[in-house]
Coordinates of C-alpha atoms in Angstrom, one line a residue:
M1 CA 15.2 -103.6 -3.1
T2 CA 14.2 -106.6 -4.8
P3 CA 15.2 -108.9 -8.3
A4 CA 12.4 -108.4 -10.7
R5 CA 12.7 -104.9 -9.6
R6 CA 16.1 -105.2 -10.2
R7 CA 16.1 -106.3 -14.0
C8 CA 12.8 -103.9 -14.4
A9 CA 15.5 -100.4 -13.6
L10 CA 17.9 -102.3 -15.8
V11 CA 15.2 -102.9 -18.8
A12 CA 15.1 -99.3 -17.8
V13 CA 18.1 -97.5 -17.9
S14 CA 19.1 -99.8 -21.2
L15 CA 15.6 -98.5 -22.5
V16 CA 17.0 -94.8 -22.0
T17 CA 20.9 -94.8 -23.2
F18 CA 19.6 -97.0 -26.4
M19 CA 17.1 -94.4 -27.4
A20 CA 19.9 -91.7 -26.3
Y21 CA 22.2 -93.1 -28.3
L22 CA 19.6 -94.3 -31.2
D23 CA 18.8 -90.2 -31.7
N24 CA 23.1 -89.6 -32.1
N25 CA 23.3 -91.7 -35.9
I26 CA 19.1 -92.3 -36.4
V27 CA 18.9 -88.5 -38.2
N28 CA 22.0 -88.5 -40.1
V29 CA 20.5 -90.9 -43.1
A30 CA 17.5 -88.6 -42.8
L31 CA 18.7 -85.3 -43.2
P32 CA 18.5 -84.7 -47.3
S33 CA 15.3 -85.7 -46.9
I34 CA 14.1 -83.7 -43.9
Q35 CA 16.1 -81.0 -46.1
E36 CA 13.6 -81.1 -49.2
D37 CA 10.3 -81.4 -47.5
L38 CA 11.2 -78.5 -44.4
R39 CA 13.3 -76.2 -47.9
F40 CA 17.0 -75.9 -45.3
T41 CA 19.7 -74.9 -46.2
V42 CA 23.0 -76.8 -45.8
S43 CA 23.9 -73.9 -42.3
G44 CA 20.1 -74.0 -40.9
L45 CA 20.0 -78.1 -41.5
E46 CA 23.5 -78.0 -39.5
W47 CA 21.2 -77.0 -36.5
V48 CA 19.4 -79.7 -36.5
V49 CA 22.0 -81.9 -35.3
S50 CA 24.4 -79.4 -33.5
A51 CA 21.0 -78.2 -31.2
Y52 CA 20.8 -82.1 -29.9
I53 CA 24.0 -82.1 -29.6
L54 CA 25.0 -78.7 -28.1
V55 CA 22.0 -78.2 -25.7
F56 CA 23.2 -82.2 -24.4
G57 CA 27.4 -81.5 -23.8
T58 CA 26.1 -77.9 -22.2
F59 CA 23.6 -79.5 -19.5
L60 CA 25.7 -83.0 -18.6
L61 CA 28.3 -82.0 -16.2
F62 CA 25.2 -80.6 -15.1
G63 CA 22.9 -83.2 -14.8
G64 CA 25.8 -84.6 -13.3
R65 CA 25.8 -82.6 -10.5
L66 CA 22.0 -82.6 -10.2
G67 CA 21.5 -85.5 -9.9
D68 CA 24.2 -86.2 -6.6
I69 CA 22.0 -83.6 -5.1
R70 CA 17.9 -83.9 -5.6
G71 CA 18.6 -87.8 -6.5
W72 CA 19.9 -89.4 -9.4
R73 CA 15.3 -91.5 -10.4
P74 CA 13.2 -88.0 -10.4
L75 CA 16.3 -86.7 -11.7
F76 CA 15.4 -90.0 -14.5
L77 CA 12.1 -89.8 -14.6
S78 CA 12.1 -86.1 -15.7
G79 CA 14.6 -86.2 -18.4
L80 CA 13.3 -88.6 -20.4
G81 CA 9.8 -87.7 -19.7
L82 CA 11.4 -84.2 -21.6
F83 CA 12.7 -86.3 -23.9
T84 CA 9.6 -87.9 -24.8
L85 CA 8.9 -84.6 -25.2
S86 CA 10.5 -83.1 -27.2
S87 CA 10.4 -86.3 -29.7
L88 CA 6.8 -85.8 -30.3
V89 CA 7.6 -82.5 -31.5
A90 CA 10.5 -83.0 -33.1
G91 CA 8.2 -85.1 -35.8
M92 CA 5.8 -83.3 -36.3
A93 CA 7.6 -80.4 -37.1
T94 CA 6.4 -77.8 -39.9
S95 CA 8.8 -75.9 -40.4
P96 CA 12.8 -75.6 -39.4
A97 CA 12.2 -73.5 -35.9
M98 CA 9.5 -76.6 -34.5
L99 CA 12.2 -79.2 -36.0
V100 CA 15.5 -76.9 -34.4
A101 CA 13.6 -75.9 -30.9
G102 CA 12.6 -80.0 -31.0
R103 CA 15.7 -81.1 -30.8
A104 CA 17.6 -79.0 -28.4
C105 CA 15.0 -79.8 -26.2
Q106 CA 15.6 -83.1 -26.8
G107 CA 19.2 -82.9 -26.1
L108 CA 18.8 -80.6 -23.0
G109 CA 16.1 -84.0 -21.8
A110 CA 19.6 -86.2 -22.4
A111 CA 21.6 -84.2 -20.3
A112 CA 18.7 -85.2 -17.7
V113 CA 19.1 -88.2 -18.4
T114 CA 21.8 -89.5 -19.5
P115 CA 24.2 -89.8 -16.4
T116 CA 21.7 -91.5 -14.1
T117 CA 21.8 -94.6 -16.4
L118 CA 25.0 -96.0 -15.0
A119 CA 24.7 -94.2 -10.9
I120 CA 21.8 -96.2 -11.0
I121 CA 22.9 -99.4 -12.4
S122 CA 25.6 -99.0 -9.5
A123 CA 22.5 -98.6 -7.1
V124 CA 20.2 -101.1 -7.9
Y125 CA 23.8 -104.4 -7.8
P126 CA 26.6 -103.4 -5.3
D127 CA 27.9 -106.2 -6.1
E128 CA 31.0 -105.6 -7.8
R129 CA 30.6 -109.4 -10.0
R130 CA 26.7 -109.0 -10.9
R131 CA 27.5 -105.0 -11.4
A132 CA 30.4 -105.8 -14.5
N133 CA 26.7 -108.1 -16.4
A134 CA 24.8 -105.1 -15.4
V135 CA 26.8 -102.4 -16.9
G136 CA 28.1 -105.0 -20.4
V137 CA 23.9 -105.8 -21.2
W138 CA 24.2 -101.9 -21.0
N139 CA 27.1 -100.9 -23.5
A140 CA 25.8 -103.5 -25.7
V141 CA 23.0 -102.3 -26.0
G142 CA 24.3 -99.0 -26.2
A143 CA 26.5 -100.8 -29.7
L144 CA 23.3 -102.4 -30.8
A145 CA 22.1 -98.5 -31.8
L146 CA 25.1 -97.4 -33.6
A147 CA 24.6 -100.2 -35.5
V148 CA 20.4 -100.3 -36.0
G149 CA 20.5 -95.8 -35.9
P150 CA 22.5 -95.5 -39.7
L151 CA 19.7 -98.1 -41.5
L152 CA 16.7 -97.6 -39.2
G153 CA 17.1 -94.0 -39.9
G154 CA 17.3 -94.9 -44.0
V155 CA 14.7 -97.5 -44.3
I156 CA 12.2 -95.5 -42.5
S157 CA 13.1 -91.8 -43.5
Q158 CA 12.9 -94.0 -47.4
H159 CA 8.7 -96.4 -46.5
L160 CA 7.6 -93.9 -44.2
A161 CA 7.9 -90.4 -43.2
W162 CA 11.6 -88.7 -41.4
G163 CA 8.8 -87.3 -38.3
W164 CA 8.7 -91.3 -37.8
I165 CA 12.3 -91.3 -36.5
F166 CA 11.4 -89.2 -34.0
F167 CA 8.1 -90.8 -33.4
V168 CA 9.5 -93.7 -32.8
N169 CA 11.3 -92.9 -29.4
V170 CA 7.3 -92.2 -27.8
P171 CA 5.7 -95.4 -27.3
V172 CA 9.2 -96.9 -25.4
G173 CA 9.4 -93.6 -24.0
L174 CA 6.2 -94.0 -22.7
A175 CA 6.9 -97.7 -21.4
T176 CA 10.2 -96.8 -19.8
L177 CA 8.7 -94.1 -17.7
V178 CA 5.9 -96.6 -16.4
L179 CA 8.4 -99.3 -16.2
G180 CA 11.3 -96.8 -14.6
A181 CA 9.3 -95.0 -11.7
W182 CA 7.6 -98.9 -10.3
A183 CA 11.0 -100.4 -11.2
I184 CA 14.0 -98.2 -9.7
R185 CA 14.0 -96.9 -6.1
L186 CA 16.5 -95.2 -4.7
P187 CA 17.8 -93.4 -0.7
K188 CA 17.2 -89.9 -1.2
P189 CA 21.0 -88.0 -1.1
A190 CA 22.5 -87.7 2.4
G191 CA 26.0 -86.0 3.3
E192 CA 26.9 -82.3 2.1
K193 CA 24.9 -79.4 0.7
Q194 CA 26.9 -78.2 -2.0
S195 CA 25.0 -75.7 -4.3
M196 CA 24.5 -76.2 -8.3
D197 CA 27.6 -74.0 -10.5
I198 CA 25.1 -71.2 -12.0
A199 CA 27.9 -69.7 -13.9
G200 CA 29.6 -71.6 -15.3
T201 CA 26.8 -73.5 -16.5
L202 CA 25.6 -70.2 -18.6
S203 CA 29.0 -69.2 -19.3
S204 CA 30.5 -72.4 -21.5
G205 CA 26.4 -71.8 -22.7
G206 CA 26.9 -68.7 -24.1
A207 CA 30.9 -69.2 -24.8
L208 CA 29.3 -72.8 -27.3
F209 CA 26.7 -70.9 -29.2
A210 CA 28.3 -68.0 -30.1
L211 CA 31.1 -69.6 -31.2
T212 CA 28.7 -72.7 -32.7
F213 CA 26.3 -69.9 -34.5
S214 CA 29.3 -67.9 -35.8
L215 CA 30.8 -70.8 -37.2
I216 CA 27.4 -72.0 -39.4
E217 CA 26.1 -68.5 -39.7
G218 CA 29.3 -66.9 -41.2
H219 CA 29.4 -67.9 -44.5
E220 CA 25.6 -66.8 -44.5
F221 CA 26.2 -63.8 -42.5
G222 CA 30.5 -62.9 -43.8
W223 CA 32.4 -63.6 -42.1
D224 CA 34.1 -60.7 -41.7
S225 CA 30.3 -58.9 -40.7
P226 CA 30.0 -56.9 -37.2
V227 CA 27.9 -60.5 -36.1
I228 CA 30.1 -63.0 -36.3
L229 CA 32.9 -61.3 -34.8
G230 CA 31.1 -60.3 -32.0
G231 CA 30.3 -64.0 -31.9
F232 CA 33.9 -64.6 -31.8
V233 CA 34.6 -62.2 -29.0
A234 CA 31.7 -63.1 -27.3
A235 CA 32.9 -66.9 -27.2
G236 CA 36.4 -65.4 -26.2
L237 CA 35.4 -64.0 -23.1
L238 CA 32.5 -66.1 -22.2
A239 CA 35.6 -69.4 -22.1
A240 CA 37.7 -67.1 -20.1
V241 CA 33.7 -65.9 -18.0
F242 CA 34.3 -70.1 -17.6
A243 CA 37.9 -70.1 -17.2
V244 CA 37.6 -67.9 -13.6
A245 CA 34.7 -68.8 -12.3
E246 CA 35.1 -72.7 -11.7
T247 CA 38.4 -71.2 -10.0
K248 CA 36.2 -69.8 -8.2
V249 CA 33.5 -71.4 -6.7
A250 CA 32.7 -74.1 -4.3
H251 CA 31.9 -76.7 -6.0
P252 CA 33.0 -75.5 -10.0
M253 CA 31.8 -77.8 -13.1
L254 CA 35.0 -78.6 -14.3
T255 CA 38.4 -78.7 -12.4
I256 CA 40.4 -77.1 -13.6
S257 CA 43.7 -78.3 -12.7
L258 CA 42.8 -82.2 -13.7
L259 CA 43.3 -80.8 -17.7
W260 CA 47.7 -79.8 -16.5
D261 CA 48.0 -83.9 -15.8
R262 CA 49.4 -84.8 -18.7
V263 CA 46.6 -87.7 -19.6
F264 CA 44.1 -85.9 -18.1
G265 CA 45.0 -83.0 -20.7
G266 CA 46.8 -86.0 -23.2
G267 CA 43.2 -87.2 -23.1
V268 CA 41.3 -85.4 -23.5
A269 CA 42.2 -83.3 -26.7
T270 CA 42.4 -86.3 -28.2
M271 CA 38.8 -87.3 -27.4
F272 CA 38.3 -83.8 -28.3
I273 CA 39.4 -84.3 -31.9
W274 CA 38.2 -87.6 -32.5
A275 CA 34.0 -86.6 -31.2
F276 CA 35.7 -83.7 -34.5
G277 CA 36.3 -85.9 -36.7
L278 CA 34.0 -88.9 -36.4
F279 CA 30.7 -86.2 -36.0
G280 CA 31.6 -84.6 -39.0
I281 CA 32.0 -87.3 -41.0
F282 CA 29.8 -88.6 -40.2
F283 CA 26.7 -85.8 -41.2
F284 CA 28.3 -85.3 -44.1
T285 CA 28.9 -88.5 -45.5
S286 CA 25.7 -88.9 -45.4
L287 CA 24.8 -85.9 -47.2
Y288 CA 27.9 -87.2 -50.8
L289 CA 26.0 -90.9 -50.2
Q290 CA 22.4 -89.4 -51.4
D291 CA 23.4 -85.5 -52.8
V292 CA 26.3 -87.3 -54.8
L293 CA 26.2 -90.5 -55.7
L294 CA 22.7 -90.4 -55.4
F295 CA 22.4 -93.5 -53.4
S296 CA 19.2 -94.2 -51.2
P297 CA 18.1 -93.6 -47.6
T298 CA 18.3 -97.6 -46.7
E299 CA 21.4 -98.0 -49.3
A300 CA 22.6 -95.3 -47.2
G301 CA 22.2 -96.7 -44.0
L302 CA 23.5 -100.8 -45.2
A303 CA 27.0 -98.1 -45.9
F304 CA 27.9 -97.1 -42.1
V305 CA 26.4 -100.4 -40.8
P306 CA 29.1 -102.6 -41.5
M307 CA 32.0 -99.7 -39.8
A308 CA 29.2 -99.9 -37.0
V309 CA 30.2 -103.7 -36.6
L310 CA 34.0 -103.1 -36.9
M311 CA 33.9 -101.2 -34.4
I312 CA 32.3 -102.9 -32.2
A313 CA 34.5 -105.4 -32.3
G314 CA 37.4 -102.8 -32.0
S315 CA 36.0 -102.0 -29.1
V316 CA 35.6 -105.9 -27.7
L317 CA 39.2 -105.4 -28.4
S318 CA 40.6 -102.4 -27.6
G319 CA 41.3 -103.6 -24.0
P320 CA 43.7 -106.5 -24.2
A321 CA 45.3 -104.8 -27.6
A322 CA 46.2 -101.6 -25.2
A323 CA 47.4 -104.2 -22.3
R324 CA 49.2 -105.9 -25.1
V325 CA 51.1 -103.1 -27.0
G326 CA 50.7 -100.6 -24.2
A327 CA 48.0 -97.6 -24.3
H328 CA 50.0 -95.1 -26.4
R329 CA 51.1 -97.6 -29.2
S330 CA 46.8 -98.8 -29.7
V331 CA 45.4 -95.4 -29.3
S332 CA 47.5 -93.6 -31.6
G333 CA 48.1 -96.2 -34.2
A334 CA 44.3 -96.7 -34.0
M335 CA 44.0 -92.7 -34.7
A336 CA 46.2 -92.9 -37.2
L337 CA 44.0 -95.5 -38.8
I338 CA 40.9 -92.7 -38.7
A339 CA 42.7 -90.3 -39.7
A340 CA 43.7 -92.7 -43.4
G341 CA 39.8 -93.7 -43.4
I342 CA 39.3 -90.5 -43.9
A343 CA 42.1 -89.3 -46.7
G344 CA 41.0 -92.7 -48.3
A345 CA 37.6 -91.0 -48.6
A346 CA 38.8 -88.1 -50.4
L347 CA 40.3 -90.6 -53.3
L348 CA 36.1 -91.1 -54.0
D349 CA 34.2 -89.1 -56.2
A350 CA 31.0 -88.3 -57.9
N351 CA 30.3 -92.2 -60.0
A352 CA 31.7 -94.4 -56.7
T353 CA 30.4 -98.0 -56.6
F354 CA 28.7 -99.5 -52.8
A355 CA 32.0 -101.9 -53.1
E356 CA 34.3 -98.3 -53.0
V357 CA 33.0 -96.6 -49.8
M358 CA 33.5 -99.5 -47.3
P359 CA 37.2 -99.5 -47.9
P360 CA 37.6 -96.4 -46.2
L361 CA 34.6 -97.0 -44.0
L362 CA 35.5 -100.2 -42.3
V363 CA 39.3 -98.5 -42.4
I364 CA 37.7 -95.3 -39.9
G365 CA 34.6 -97.2 -37.8
L366 CA 37.9 -100.6 -36.6
G367 CA 39.6 -98.0 -35.4
G368 CA 36.9 -96.2 -33.5
G369 CA 36.4 -98.5 -31.7
F370 CA 40.3 -99.4 -30.8
T371 CA 39.8 -95.8 -29.1
T372 CA 37.6 -96.8 -27.0
S373 CA 40.4 -98.0 -24.8
L374 CA 41.4 -94.0 -23.7
T375 CA 38.2 -93.3 -21.6
A376 CA 40.0 -96.7 -19.3
T377 CA 43.3 -95.7 -19.6
V378 CA 43.1 -92.4 -18.2
L379 CA 40.9 -93.4 -15.5
A380 CA 44.0 -95.1 -14.2
A381 CA 45.4 -92.5 -13.9
M382 CA 43.6 -90.1 -12.1
P383 CA 43.1 -90.8 -8.4
G384 CA 39.3 -92.4 -7.7
R385 CA 38.0 -89.5 -5.3
Q386 CA 39.1 -87.9 -9.5
A387 CA 37.3 -90.8 -11.6
G388 CA 33.5 -89.4 -11.7
V389 CA 34.9 -85.6 -12.4
A390 CA 36.6 -86.9 -15.1
T391 CA 34.0 -89.3 -16.6
A392 CA 31.3 -86.5 -17.3
V393 CA 34.5 -84.3 -18.6
F394 CA 35.2 -87.1 -21.7
S395 CA 31.9 -86.7 -21.9
T396 CA 31.2 -83.6 -22.3
V397 CA 34.1 -83.1 -24.1
R398 CA 32.9 -85.9 -26.3
Q399 CA 29.8 -84.0 -26.8
I400 CA 31.8 -80.8 -27.0
G401 CA 34.0 -81.9 -30.1
G402 CA 31.3 -84.0 -32.2
L403 CA 29.5 -80.5 -32.5
L404 CA 32.3 -78.3 -33.4
G405 CA 33.6 -81.0 -35.3
V406 CA 29.9 -80.3 -37.9
A407 CA 31.1 -76.8 -37.8
V408 CA 34.3 -76.8 -39.0
I409 CA 34.0 -79.3 -41.4
G410 CA 30.3 -78.2 -42.6
A411 CA 32.3 -74.2 -43.0
V412 CA 35.3 -76.1 -44.7
L413 CA 32.6 -77.9 -46.8
T414 CA 30.2 -74.7 -47.5
A415 CA 32.9 -71.9 -48.4
Q416 CA 35.3 -74.6 -51.2
Q417 CA 31.7 -75.0 -52.8
T418 CA 30.7 -71.7 -53.2
T419 CA 33.1 -70.9 -54.2
E420 CA 33.1 -73.7 -56.1
S421 CA 29.7 -72.8 -57.7
H422 CA 30.9 -69.0 -58.9
R423 CA 32.8 -70.6 -60.9
G424 CA 29.7 -72.9 -62.9
A425 CA 30.2 -75.6 -61.4
P426 CA 26.8 -77.7 -61.6
F427 CA 26.3 -79.0 -57.3
R428 CA 27.5 -82.3 -57.3
D429 CA 30.6 -81.0 -58.3
A430 CA 30.4 -78.3 -56.8
F431 CA 29.7 -80.3 -53.4
L432 CA 32.0 -83.2 -53.5
S433 CA 34.8 -80.9 -53.5
G434 CA 34.0 -79.0 -50.2
Y435 CA 33.2 -82.7 -49.1
H436 CA 36.9 -83.1 -50.5
K437 CA 38.6 -80.6 -48.7
A438 CA 37.2 -81.1 -45.3
L439 CA 37.8 -84.7 -45.6
I440 CA 41.3 -83.5 -45.7
V441 CA 41.0 -81.4 -43.1
A442 CA 39.7 -83.5 -40.6
A443 CA 41.7 -86.5 -41.9
V444 CA 45.4 -83.9 -40.6
L445 CA 43.0 -82.8 -37.8
V446 CA 42.7 -86.6 -36.4
A447 CA 46.7 -86.9 -37.3
V448 CA 47.3 -84.0 -35.3
G449 CA 45.6 -86.3 -32.2
A450 CA 46.9 -89.8 -33.4
A451 CA 50.4 -87.2 -32.2
I452 CA 48.5 -86.3 -28.9
A453 CA 47.7 -89.5 -28.2
Y454 CA 51.3 -91.1 -28.5
F455 CA 53.4 -88.5 -26.5
A456 CA 50.6 -87.9 -23.5
L457 CA 49.0 -91.5 -22.5
R458 CA 53.6 -93.0 -22.8
A459 CA 53.7 -90.9 -19.8
K460 CA 52.6 -92.9 -17.1
L461 CA 53.8 -96.0 -18.7
P462 CA 56.8 -96.5 -16.6
E463 CA 55.5 -96.0 -13.4
T464 CA 53.6 -99.3 -12.9
D465 CA 56.3 -102.4 -13.2
P466 CA 60.1 -101.3 -13.9
H467 CA 61.1 -104.3 -15.4
Q468 CA 59.1 -104.0 -18.0
S469 CA 59.2 -100.7 -19.4
G470 CA 62.1 -102.0 -22.3
A471 CA 59.3 -103.5 -24.1
E472 CA 56.3 -100.9 -23.0
H473 CA 59.5 -98.6 -25.6

């Protein structure tokens, strides 16, 4: 491959990463505008975020396996094409159903294209030093999307129309398709022919959908209604089917035995709780800033930018911090910071100013950044042949944790808001009461995650150098 093609391939995968990361957080600030225009209920609005995450998380491992079998280039191009077309549909949506369908298809496209990015970088940069530089560019682009997403979403929804948060993907996606088709040249997959884990994909996806539906729609149908109770039962049964199926197939989506490793299992639990807390809080804090504090979309977007900047700074420092004090201390301390920031947000009232909102968000951002050493720590404890599977599992767990975070925190908020409304409280006061209760639940759960991280990540540290065990413990 020529140097020009190699550079263009890096640009193509970086642009895809930017779009996928951007789409995870650009929507949040625009939610009130979407709700007003399409007349979404709160539970319906949750599906705008949850449909994307649900499909993304369900098919992420499947996409990785498909790339191994069919090749990364065709998966990159087809996934990007679907993501771009779905963005056009979502931007043109004139009804809640059309928007949710567009978001679900975006999630499917993202699940196809996301696993290809690092695989393509590894293939086109065989030299280790150049590959490390390329991965650094890839990470920086993702961080940039994290920082500008909320602000961009606020500016677009306030000064243009919310549909443009999806339309911006279309020209970028088309240009990236052309660039990727020209630049990415990879050999055809070789080696043992593998089968797809269809049973695992369908059972895990069915379980997640049944659980998400029951949590989001429980208030609407009634928690003791046959539909909701049936959904919870179906989720449990399908989860059991998934666990059994993964022990029977030759090439499972998830190697169940990995979860019994203390470091890996504890790391997965910590990642799940991290995503549960952060995704859920981002979603409902956007509503709080605009519906309760009456911030404009641009002001709400600006409120998240300093938090994102601190998250980036924390991620840069997380590796050295873990090396200096031990990952069990740095990650658990970071989780404790997130819990403290969420608890601090629960003290904000209906008259909070922009300056008063900043401290808890900054604490959450700093803690969120310092947890990034979690992935490297867990992968370092795994045998090399399992590193790829472990990475895919971590990405999937992050999406599932975020999905359930939005659903569960939303269920807590809605239940409390309804109780207060029945007592005669106005909308802002009722929403604020539900928001506070949801924050407390999330803070407690993230604090539990801090304890899990401390004990799980500590387990294998003494094995590296016995002479330093006194310093580490």
